[in-house]
């Protein structure tokens, strides 16, 4: 997980060396100011610098662990809500009820197609999950469907877990309707899901493979010499040669010949078979 939190290895190495030298220099300068320039000042400054560096390493380790925990919670929450959109209605309602049970004293009775019937004190709640994309928005039809489910299952109130967006108008209408509904927004579900199911190592590996599969379009050579790029290479090469003729700078001629060569290679390269 530390590789996700780093910028790159070279920058981390250079920053670490620079910080180590800075701590050592400050420590040596401090004891030199106290005792004067002597061997004892150098030894004491080195010891203090090592102590400061050890404290910095411990602080960094704890920072990385804290950031790793927050990152795992965020990724795990996103993955869980993504799975909720693909689940059946009954399983989605049950999972939503389990998430809400972490914060509120809710006891799950049974889960049906219309929602999960739960008990909270003396009243019966119907927890319903609205499976939709994050860009989608709660509509009046969704509220009406939830109210009908509350009536049909004879619950006292309804709780609607929305995976998309909720406008202020829809939230006010849900609270003021004949069958009252409490809206649980996506942000609350993300916080609960992160604490309930943080991302595991297997999920992170699968997520990395999926990202590479979605972003990959073949090897670097195949992407560089795609047939549709030949026209662009030819244009760049012609422009570079024109600049060479006008300015007389040889680097333009070299760049132009390289671009024209890439245009020829892109034209003669067989087109890749299109796949789904």
mmCIF file of N, CA and C in Angstrom, residues 217-269:
data_model
loop_
_atom_site.group_PDB
_atom_site.id
_atom_site.type_symbol
_atom_site.label_atom_id
_atom_site.label_comp_id
_atom_site.label_asym_id
_atom_site.label_seq_id
_atom_site.Cartn_x
_atom_site.Cartn_y
_atom_site.Cartn_z
ATOM 1 N N UNK A 217 -4.174 -0.487 -24.221
ATOM 2 C CA UNK A 217 -4.581 -0.595 -25.616
ATOM 3 C C UNK A 217 -3.500 -1.297 -26.424
ATOM 4 N N UNK A 218 -2.841 -2.284 -25.848
ATOM 5 C CA UNK A 218 -1.779 -2.968 -26.536
ATOM 6 C C UNK A 218 -0.422 -2.474 -26.081
ATOM 7 N N UNK A 219 0.621 -2.957 -26.744
ATOM 8 C CA UNK A 219 1.968 -2.580 -26.390
ATOM 9 C C UNK A 219 2.261 -1.153 -26.816
ATOM 10 N N UNK A 220 3.429 -0.647 -26.350
ATOM 11 C CA UNK A 220 3.818 0.719 -26.686
ATOM 12 C C UNK A 220 4.078 0.872 -28.184
ATOM 13 N N UNK A 221 4.721 -0.126 -28.794
ATOM 14 C CA UNK A 221 4.998 -0.059 -30.242
ATOM 15 C C UNK A 221 3.699 -0.061 -31.029
ATOM 16 N N UNK A 222 2.765 -0.902 -30.615
ATOM 17 C CA UNK A 222 1.487 -0.970 -31.331
ATOM 18 C C UNK A 222 0.724 0.344 -31.228
ATOM 19 N N UNK A 223 0.790 0.974 -30.058
ATOM 20 C CA UNK A 223 0.090 2.258 -29.915
ATOM 21 C C UNK A 223 0.794 3.385 -30.661
ATOM 22 N N UNK A 224 2.132 3.322 -30.726
ATOM 23 C CA UNK A 224 2.872 4.394 -31.392
ATOM 24 C C UNK A 224 2.721 4.349 -32.904
ATOM 25 N N UNK A 225 2.557 3.140 -33.456
ATOM 26 C CA UNK A 225 2.494 3.004 -34.919
ATOM 27 C C UNK A 225 1.111 2.560 -35.378
ATOM 28 N N UNK A 226 0.088 3.104 -34.772
ATOM 29 C CA UNK A 226 -1.266 2.830 -35.244
ATOM 30 C C UNK A 226 -1.491 3.523 -36.576
ATOM 31 N N UNK A 227 -2.283 2.880 -37.439
ATOM 32 C CA UNK A 227 -2.461 3.376 -38.791
ATOM 33 C C UNK A 227 -3.098 4.762 -38.812
ATOM 34 N N UNK A 228 -4.003 5.044 -37.892
ATOM 35 C CA UNK A 228 -4.673 6.341 -37.903
ATOM 36 C C UNK A 228 -3.761 7.488 -37.484
ATOM 37 N N UNK A 229 -2.563 7.174 -36.961
ATOM 38 C CA UNK A 229 -1.618 8.232 -36.584
ATOM 39 C C UNK A 229 -0.677 8.632 -37.721
ATOM 40 N N UNK A 230 -0.739 7.925 -38.845
ATOM 41 C CA UNK A 230 0.187 8.210 -39.937
ATOM 42 C C UNK A 230 0.001 9.630 -40.474
ATOM 43 N N UNK A 231 -1.227 10.057 -40.589
ATOM 44 C CA UNK A 231 -1.482 11.402 -41.116
ATOM 45 C C UNK A 231 -0.904 12.473 -40.192
ATOM 46 N N UNK A 232 -1.032 12.270 -38.908
ATOM 47 C CA UNK A 232 -0.504 13.244 -37.951
ATOM 48 C C UNK A 232 1.017 13.282 -37.996
ATOM 49 N N UNK A 233 1.663 12.113 -38.088
ATOM 50 C CA UNK A 233 3.120 12.076 -38.203
ATOM 51 C C UNK A 233 3.593 12.789 -39.476
ATOM 52 N N UNK A 234 2.866 12.564 -40.572
ATOM 53 C CA UNK A 234 3.237 13.201 -41.841
ATOM 54 C C UNK A 234 3.132 14.721 -41.737
ATOM 55 N N UNK A 235 2.078 15.194 -41.038
ATOM 56 C CA UNK A 235 1.911 16.633 -40.856
ATOM 57 C C UNK A 235 3.031 17.227 -40.022
ATOM 58 N N UNK A 236 3.388 16.550 -38.935
ATOM 59 C CA UNK A 236 4.467 17.032 -38.081
ATOM 60 C C UNK A 236 5.800 17.040 -38.838
ATOM 61 N N UNK A 237 6.069 15.971 -39.595
ATOM 62 C CA UNK A 237 7.321 15.899 -40.335
ATOM 63 C C UNK A 237 7.444 16.983 -41.377
ATOM 64 N N UNK A 238 6.341 17.237 -42.104
ATOM 65 C CA UNK A 238 6.361 18.304 -43.103
ATOM 66 C C UNK A 238 6.593 19.662 -42.459
ATOM 67 N N UNK A 239 5.953 19.897 -41.317
ATOM 68 C CA UNK A 239 6.135 21.173 -40.612
ATOM 69 C C UNK A 239 7.579 21.341 -40.140
ATOM 70 N N UNK A 240 8.202 20.264 -39.644
ATOM 71 C CA UNK A 240 9.589 20.347 -39.197
ATOM 72 C C UNK A 240 10.534 20.639 -40.359
ATOM 73 N N UNK A 241 10.295 20.008 -41.517
ATOM 74 C CA UNK A 241 11.151 20.267 -42.676
ATOM 75 C C UNK A 241 10.995 21.703 -43.183
ATOM 76 N N UNK A 242 9.765 22.212 -43.129
ATOM 77 C CA UNK A 242 9.552 23.615 -43.512
ATOM 78 C C UNK A 242 10.304 24.556 -42.589
ATOM 79 N N UNK A 243 10.311 24.261 -41.307
ATOM 80 C CA UNK A 243 11.068 25.088 -40.367
ATOM 81 C C UNK A 243 12.566 24.999 -40.642
ATOM 82 N N UNK A 244 13.041 23.813 -41.066
ATOM 83 C CA UNK A 244 14.460 23.673 -41.390
ATOM 84 C C UNK A 244 14.826 24.527 -42.598
ATOM 85 N N UNK A 245 13.953 24.542 -43.604
ATOM 86 C CA UNK A 245 14.230 25.347 -44.791
ATOM 87 C C UNK A 245 14.203 26.840 -44.480
ATOM 88 N N UNK A 246 13.347 27.243 -43.535
ATOM 89 C CA UNK A 246 13.249 28.667 -43.203
ATOM 90 C C UNK A 246 14.353 29.126 -42.258
ATOM 91 N N UNK A 247 14.639 28.310 -41.231
ATOM 92 C CA UNK A 247 15.590 28.729 -40.200
ATOM 93 C C UNK A 247 16.981 28.158 -40.396
ATOM 94 N N UNK A 248 17.094 27.067 -41.128
ATOM 95 C CA UNK A 248 18.403 26.458 -41.335
ATOM 96 C C UNK A 248 18.952 25.727 -40.140
ATOM 97 N N UNK A 249 18.121 25.378 -39.160
ATOM 98 C CA UNK A 249 18.564 24.660 -37.963
ATOM 99 C C UNK A 249 18.423 23.166 -38.218
ATOM 100 N N UNK A 250 19.524 22.415 -38.051
ATOM 101 C CA UNK A 250 19.534 21.007 -38.432
ATOM 102 C C UNK A 250 18.634 20.135 -37.575
ATOM 103 N N UNK A 251 18.403 20.541 -36.334
ATOM 104 C CA UNK A 251 17.568 19.714 -35.462
ATOM 105 C C UNK A 251 16.163 19.573 -36.016
ATOM 106 N N UNK A 252 15.691 20.605 -36.723
ATOM 107 C CA UNK A 252 14.375 20.515 -37.346
ATOM 108 C C UNK A 252 14.370 19.464 -38.448
ATOM 109 N N UNK A 253 15.459 19.368 -39.196
ATOM 110 C CA UNK A 253 15.538 18.357 -40.257
ATOM 111 C C UNK A 253 15.533 16.948 -39.676
ATOM 112 N N UNK A 254 16.270 16.757 -38.564
ATOM 113 C CA UNK A 254 16.302 15.437 -37.926
ATOM 114 C C UNK A 254 14.914 15.053 -37.406
ATOM 115 N N UNK A 255 14.259 16.007 -36.734
ATOM 116 C CA UNK A 255 12.915 15.720 -36.215
ATOM 117 C C UNK A 255 11.935 15.453 -37.352
ATOM 118 N N UNK A 256 12.043 16.206 -38.436
ATOM 119 C CA UNK A 256 11.144 15.989 -39.565
ATOM 120 C C UNK A 256 11.332 14.633 -40.195
ATOM 121 N N UNK A 257 12.593 14.186 -40.377
ATOM 122 C CA UNK A 257 12.838 12.864 -40.949
ATOM 123 C C UNK A 257 12.334 11.747 -40.037
ATOM 124 N N UNK A 258 12.473 11.941 -38.725
ATOM 125 C CA UNK A 258 11.956 10.938 -37.780
ATOM 126 C C UNK A 258 10.445 10.835 -37.880
ATOM 127 N N UNK A 259 9.744 11.963 -37.938
ATOM 128 C CA UNK A 259 8.282 11.950 -38.032
ATOM 129 C C UNK A 259 7.821 11.324 -39.347
ATOM 130 N N UNK A 260 8.512 11.632 -40.453
ATOM 131 C CA UNK A 260 8.144 11.040 -41.740
ATOM 132 C C UNK A 260 8.396 9.531 -41.743
ATOM 133 N N UNK A 261 9.482 9.104 -41.104
ATOM 134 C CA UNK A 261 9.758 7.659 -41.009
ATOM 135 C C UNK A 261 8.668 6.958 -40.202
ATOM 136 N N UNK A 262 8.228 7.578 -39.106
ATOM 137 C CA UNK A 262 7.145 6.993 -38.314
ATOM 138 C C UNK A 262 5.847 6.966 -39.094
ATOM 139 N N UNK A 263 5.621 7.967 -39.954
ATOM 140 C CA UNK A 263 4.415 7.960 -40.780
ATOM 141 C C UNK A 263 4.432 6.804 -41.765
ATOM 142 N N UNK A 264 5.610 6.542 -42.362
ATOM 143 C CA UNK A 264 5.724 5.422 -43.304
ATOM 144 C C UNK A 264 5.526 4.094 -42.591
ATOM 145 N N UNK A 265 6.146 3.936 -41.417
ATOM 146 C CA UNK A 265 5.994 2.691 -40.661
ATOM 147 C C UNK A 265 4.554 2.481 -40.219
ATOM 148 N N UNK A 266 3.854 3.549 -39.890
ATOM 149 C CA UNK A 266 2.441 3.419 -39.501
ATOM 150 C C UNK A 266 1.582 2.995 -40.690
ATOM 151 N N UNK A 267 1.953 3.432 -41.893
ATOM 152 C CA UNK A 267 1.171 3.062 -43.078
ATOM 153 C C UNK A 267 1.394 1.609 -43.480
ATOM 154 N N UNK A 268 2.652 1.155 -43.408
ATOM 155 C CA UNK A 268 2.963 -0.204 -43.857
ATOM 156 C C UNK A 268 2.638 -1.245 -42.801
ATOM 157 N N UNK A 269 2.449 -0.843 -41.558
ATOM 158 C CA UNK A 269 2.133 -1.805 -40.498
ATOM 159 C C UNK A 269 0.733 -2.338 -40.694
#
